[in-house]
mmCIF file of C-alpha atoms in Angstrom:
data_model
loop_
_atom_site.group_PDB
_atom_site.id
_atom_site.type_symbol
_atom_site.label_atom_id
_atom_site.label_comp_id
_atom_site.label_asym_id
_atom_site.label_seq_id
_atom_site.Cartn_x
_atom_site.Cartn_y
_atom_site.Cartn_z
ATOM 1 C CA UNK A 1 -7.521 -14.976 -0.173
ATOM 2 C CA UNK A 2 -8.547 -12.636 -2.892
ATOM 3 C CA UNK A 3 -10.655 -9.584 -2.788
ATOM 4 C CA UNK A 4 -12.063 -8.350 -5.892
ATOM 5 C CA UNK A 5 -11.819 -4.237 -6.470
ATOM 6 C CA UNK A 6 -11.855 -2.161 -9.376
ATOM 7 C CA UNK A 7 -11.828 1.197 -10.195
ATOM 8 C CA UNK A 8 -15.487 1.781 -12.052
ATOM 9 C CA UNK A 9 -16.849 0.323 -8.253
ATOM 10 C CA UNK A 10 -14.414 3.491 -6.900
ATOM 11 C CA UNK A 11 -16.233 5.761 -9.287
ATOM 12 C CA UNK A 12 -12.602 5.971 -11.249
ATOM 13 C CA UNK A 13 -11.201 4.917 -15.046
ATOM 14 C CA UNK A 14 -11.942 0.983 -15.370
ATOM 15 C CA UNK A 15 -8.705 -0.915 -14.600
ATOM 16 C CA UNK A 16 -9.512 -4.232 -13.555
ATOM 17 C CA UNK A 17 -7.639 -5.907 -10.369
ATOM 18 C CA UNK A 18 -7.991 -7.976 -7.813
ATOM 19 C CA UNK A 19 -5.663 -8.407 -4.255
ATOM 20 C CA UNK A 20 -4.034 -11.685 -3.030
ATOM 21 C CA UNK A 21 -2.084 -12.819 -0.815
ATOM 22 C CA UNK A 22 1.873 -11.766 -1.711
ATOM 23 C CA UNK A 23 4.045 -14.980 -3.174
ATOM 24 C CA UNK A 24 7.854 -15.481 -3.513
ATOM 25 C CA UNK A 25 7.141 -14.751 -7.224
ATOM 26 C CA UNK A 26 5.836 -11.226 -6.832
ATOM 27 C CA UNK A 27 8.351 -10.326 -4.567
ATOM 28 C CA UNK A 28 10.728 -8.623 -7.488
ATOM 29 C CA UNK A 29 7.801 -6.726 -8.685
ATOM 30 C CA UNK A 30 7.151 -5.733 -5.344
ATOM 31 C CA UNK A 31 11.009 -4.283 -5.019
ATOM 32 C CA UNK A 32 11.277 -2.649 -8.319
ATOM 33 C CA UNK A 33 8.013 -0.552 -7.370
ATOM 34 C CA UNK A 34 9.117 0.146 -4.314
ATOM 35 C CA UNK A 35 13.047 1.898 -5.519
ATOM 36 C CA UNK A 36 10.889 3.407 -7.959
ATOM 37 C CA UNK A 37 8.570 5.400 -5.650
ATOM 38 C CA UNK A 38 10.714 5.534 -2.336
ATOM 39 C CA UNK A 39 14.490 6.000 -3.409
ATOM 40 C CA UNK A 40 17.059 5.792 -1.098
ATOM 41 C CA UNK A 41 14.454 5.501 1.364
ATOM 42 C CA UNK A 42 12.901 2.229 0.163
ATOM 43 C CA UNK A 43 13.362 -0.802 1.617
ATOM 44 C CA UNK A 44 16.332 -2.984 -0.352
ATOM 45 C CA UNK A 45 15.283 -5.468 -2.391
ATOM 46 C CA UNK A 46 15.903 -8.524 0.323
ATOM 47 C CA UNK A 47 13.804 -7.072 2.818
ATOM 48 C CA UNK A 48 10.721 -7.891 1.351
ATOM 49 C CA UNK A 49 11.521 -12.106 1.089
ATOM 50 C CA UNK A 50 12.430 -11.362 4.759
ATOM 51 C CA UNK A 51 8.981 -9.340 5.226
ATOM 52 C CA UNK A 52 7.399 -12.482 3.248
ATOM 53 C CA UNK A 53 8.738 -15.105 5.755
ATOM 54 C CA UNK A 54 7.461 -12.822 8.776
ATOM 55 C CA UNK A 55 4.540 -11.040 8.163
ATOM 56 C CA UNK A 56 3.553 -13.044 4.845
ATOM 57 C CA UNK A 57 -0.354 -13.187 6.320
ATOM 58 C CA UNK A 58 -0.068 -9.101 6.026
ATOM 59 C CA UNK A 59 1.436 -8.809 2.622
ATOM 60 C CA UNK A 60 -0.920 -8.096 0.052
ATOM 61 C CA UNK A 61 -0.230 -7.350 -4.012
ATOM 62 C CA UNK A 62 -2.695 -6.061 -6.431
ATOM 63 C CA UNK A 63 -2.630 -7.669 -9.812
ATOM 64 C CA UNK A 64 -4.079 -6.670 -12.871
ATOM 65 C CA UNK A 65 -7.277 -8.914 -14.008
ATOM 66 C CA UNK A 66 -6.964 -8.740 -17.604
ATOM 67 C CA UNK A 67 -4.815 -10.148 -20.210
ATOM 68 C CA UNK A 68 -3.813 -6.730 -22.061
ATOM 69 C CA UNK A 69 -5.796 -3.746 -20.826
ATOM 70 C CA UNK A 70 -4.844 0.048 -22.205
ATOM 71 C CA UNK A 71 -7.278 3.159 -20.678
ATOM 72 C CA UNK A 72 -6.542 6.031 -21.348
ATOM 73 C CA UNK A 73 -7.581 9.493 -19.077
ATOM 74 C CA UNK A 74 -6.500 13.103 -20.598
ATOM 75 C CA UNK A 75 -4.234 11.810 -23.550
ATOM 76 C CA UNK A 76 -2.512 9.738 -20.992
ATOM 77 C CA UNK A 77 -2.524 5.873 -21.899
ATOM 78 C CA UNK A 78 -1.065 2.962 -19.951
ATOM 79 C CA UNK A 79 -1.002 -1.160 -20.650
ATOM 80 C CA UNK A 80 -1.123 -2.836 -18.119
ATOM 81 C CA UNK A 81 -0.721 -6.952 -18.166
ATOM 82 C CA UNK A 82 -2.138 -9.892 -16.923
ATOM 83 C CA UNK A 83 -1.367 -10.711 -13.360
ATOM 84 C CA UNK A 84 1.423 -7.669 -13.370
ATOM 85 C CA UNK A 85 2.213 -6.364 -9.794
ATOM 86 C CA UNK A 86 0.156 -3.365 -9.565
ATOM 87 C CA UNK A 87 1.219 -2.292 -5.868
ATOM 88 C CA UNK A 88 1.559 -3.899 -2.976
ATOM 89 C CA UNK A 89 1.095 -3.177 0.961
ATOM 90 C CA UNK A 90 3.078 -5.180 3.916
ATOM 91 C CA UNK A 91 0.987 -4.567 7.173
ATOM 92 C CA UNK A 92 3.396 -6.276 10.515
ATOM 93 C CA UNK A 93 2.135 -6.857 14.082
ATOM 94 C CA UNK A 94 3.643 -4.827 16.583
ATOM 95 C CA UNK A 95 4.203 -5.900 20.449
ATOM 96 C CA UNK A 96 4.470 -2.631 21.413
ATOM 97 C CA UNK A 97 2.640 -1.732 24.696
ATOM 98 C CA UNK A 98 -0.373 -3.653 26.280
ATOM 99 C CA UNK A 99 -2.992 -3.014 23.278
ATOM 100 C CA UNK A 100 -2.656 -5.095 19.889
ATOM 101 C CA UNK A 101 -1.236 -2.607 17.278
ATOM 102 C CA UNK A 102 0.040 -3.228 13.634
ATOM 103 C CA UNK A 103 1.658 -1.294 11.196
ATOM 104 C CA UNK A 104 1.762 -0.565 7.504
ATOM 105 C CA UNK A 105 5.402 -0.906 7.048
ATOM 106 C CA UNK A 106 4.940 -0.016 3.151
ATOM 107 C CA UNK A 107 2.638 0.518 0.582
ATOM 108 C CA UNK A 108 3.155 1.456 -2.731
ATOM 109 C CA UNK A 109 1.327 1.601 -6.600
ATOM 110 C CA UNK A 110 3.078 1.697 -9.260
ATOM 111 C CA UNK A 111 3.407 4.821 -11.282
ATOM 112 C CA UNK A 112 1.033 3.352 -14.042
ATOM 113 C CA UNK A 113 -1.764 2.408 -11.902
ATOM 114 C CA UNK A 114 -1.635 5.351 -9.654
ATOM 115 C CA UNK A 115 -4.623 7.326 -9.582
ATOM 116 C CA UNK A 116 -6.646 4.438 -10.520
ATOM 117 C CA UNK A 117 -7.746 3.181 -7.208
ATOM 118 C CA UNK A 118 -5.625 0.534 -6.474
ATOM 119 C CA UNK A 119 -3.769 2.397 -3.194
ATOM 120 C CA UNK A 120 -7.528 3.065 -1.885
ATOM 121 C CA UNK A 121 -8.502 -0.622 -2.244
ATOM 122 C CA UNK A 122 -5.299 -1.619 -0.885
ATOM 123 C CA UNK A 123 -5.682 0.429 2.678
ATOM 124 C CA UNK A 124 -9.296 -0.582 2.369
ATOM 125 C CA UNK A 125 -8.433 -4.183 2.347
ATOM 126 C CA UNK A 126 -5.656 -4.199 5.222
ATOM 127 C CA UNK A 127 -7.504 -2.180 7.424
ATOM 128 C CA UNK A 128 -10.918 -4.931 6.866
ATOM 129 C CA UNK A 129 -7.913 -7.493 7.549
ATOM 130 C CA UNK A 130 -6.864 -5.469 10.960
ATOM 131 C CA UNK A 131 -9.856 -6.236 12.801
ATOM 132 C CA UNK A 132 -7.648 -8.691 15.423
ATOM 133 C CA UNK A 133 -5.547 -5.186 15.938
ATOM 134 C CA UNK A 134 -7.430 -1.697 17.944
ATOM 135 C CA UNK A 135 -5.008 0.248 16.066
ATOM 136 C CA UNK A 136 -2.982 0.234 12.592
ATOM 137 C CA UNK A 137 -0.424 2.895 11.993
ATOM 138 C CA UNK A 138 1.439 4.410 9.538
ATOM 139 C CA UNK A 139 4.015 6.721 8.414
ATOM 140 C CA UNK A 140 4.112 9.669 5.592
ATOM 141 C CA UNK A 141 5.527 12.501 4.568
ATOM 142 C CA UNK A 142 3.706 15.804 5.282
ATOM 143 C CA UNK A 143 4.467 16.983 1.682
ATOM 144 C CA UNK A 144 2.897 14.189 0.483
ATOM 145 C CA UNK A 145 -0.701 15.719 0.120
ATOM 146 C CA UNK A 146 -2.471 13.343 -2.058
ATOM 147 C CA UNK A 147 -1.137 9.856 0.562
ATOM 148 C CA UNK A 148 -2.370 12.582 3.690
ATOM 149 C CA UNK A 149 -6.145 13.172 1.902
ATOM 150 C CA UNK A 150 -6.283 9.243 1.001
ATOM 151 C CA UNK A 151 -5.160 7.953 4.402
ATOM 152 C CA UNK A 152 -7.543 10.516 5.717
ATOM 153 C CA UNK A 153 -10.468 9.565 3.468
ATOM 154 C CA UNK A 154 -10.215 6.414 4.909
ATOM 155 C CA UNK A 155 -10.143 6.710 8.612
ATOM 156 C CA UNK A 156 -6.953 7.625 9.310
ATOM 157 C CA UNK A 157 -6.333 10.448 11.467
ATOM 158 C CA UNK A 158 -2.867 12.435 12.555
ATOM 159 C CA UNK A 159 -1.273 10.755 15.663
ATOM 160 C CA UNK A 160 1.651 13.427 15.956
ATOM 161 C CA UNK A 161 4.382 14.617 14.145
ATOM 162 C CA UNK A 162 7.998 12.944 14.365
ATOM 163 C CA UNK A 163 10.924 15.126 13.531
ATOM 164 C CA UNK A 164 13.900 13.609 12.150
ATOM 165 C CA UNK A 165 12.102 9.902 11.375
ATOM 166 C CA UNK A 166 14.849 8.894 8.951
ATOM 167 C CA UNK A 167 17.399 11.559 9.484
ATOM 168 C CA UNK A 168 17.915 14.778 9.972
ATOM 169 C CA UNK A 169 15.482 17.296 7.946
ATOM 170 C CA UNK A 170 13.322 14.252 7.533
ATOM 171 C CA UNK A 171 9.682 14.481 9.621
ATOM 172 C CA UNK A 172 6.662 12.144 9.247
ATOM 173 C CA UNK A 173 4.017 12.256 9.897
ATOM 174 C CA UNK A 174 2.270 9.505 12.295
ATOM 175 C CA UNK A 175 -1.278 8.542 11.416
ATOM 176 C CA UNK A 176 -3.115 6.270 12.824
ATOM 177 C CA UNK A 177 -6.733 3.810 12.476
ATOM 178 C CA UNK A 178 -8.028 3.006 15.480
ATOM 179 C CA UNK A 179 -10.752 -0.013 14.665
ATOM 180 C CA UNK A 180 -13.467 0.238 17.221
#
């Protein structure tokens, strides 16, 4: 399934995508973005053909639309080209508790793209997808202001605070979209 976005319909700088389905092809893409914007605390590299066998109905990619496209916003150009991963968003079913929940287990835009509206068409996307679910969680840092105001802008509101998520000195926060 594809669902056609851009960023002039988000009242941002043109930069022509669209979302699909994830494939075993994008999967690289998919890992290189995410060591690139998570560290140590991405997800390795083999998790995500495991996420695609599991949840491969949840994992969505953005791709670029156009065969060489450069924009440029305060000095600051990028290329982007055709069909390149742009980011990418695995959403998973969860069994937890009586009332059907899911969770966005990752979502991520690469550095080039970011700012471009391709992280808000993502979420909007998955959470159009999440209709079978009453509520679709997920997890971010509380220094990361920009993720908090997007996930917020969106429908997302703060379930509670979790101390020591990853390890120690390392809180997230829990939001969650409850689809009524």
């Amino acid at each position: 399934m594809q669902n056609k976005y851009n960023s002039e319909t988000l009242g941002l700088m043109p930069l022509p995508y669209s979302i699909y389905k994830a494939s075993k092809n994008d999967l690289d893409a998919v890992a290189k973005i995410e060591h690139a914007l998570f560290g140590h605390h991405g997800y390795p590299a083999f998790f995500f053909r495991q996420a695609f066998d599991c949840w491969g109905s949840g994992f969505y990619v953005v791709k670029s639309d156009v065969e060489k496209s450069r924009a440029d916003e305060d000095h600051l150009s990028i290329t982007v080209e055709q069909n390149e991963v742009l980011g990418y968003l695995l959403l998973a079913p969860s069994d937890e508790g009586v009332h059907k929940k899911a969770w966005i287990l990752s979502v991520g835009v690469s550095e080039s793209a970011q700012g471009k509206g391709v992280g808000q068409a993502l979420l909007k996307h998955a959470c159009e997808q999440s209709a079978q679910y009453q509520q679709v969680f997920l997890t971010v840092d509380p220094d990361n202001i920009g993720a908090c105001k997007l996930y917020e802008s969106l429908g997302f509101e703060l379930s509670h605070l979790e101390q020591n998520y990853f390890e120690a000195e390392d809180s997230r926060l829990v939001m969650v979209f409850n689809n009524h």
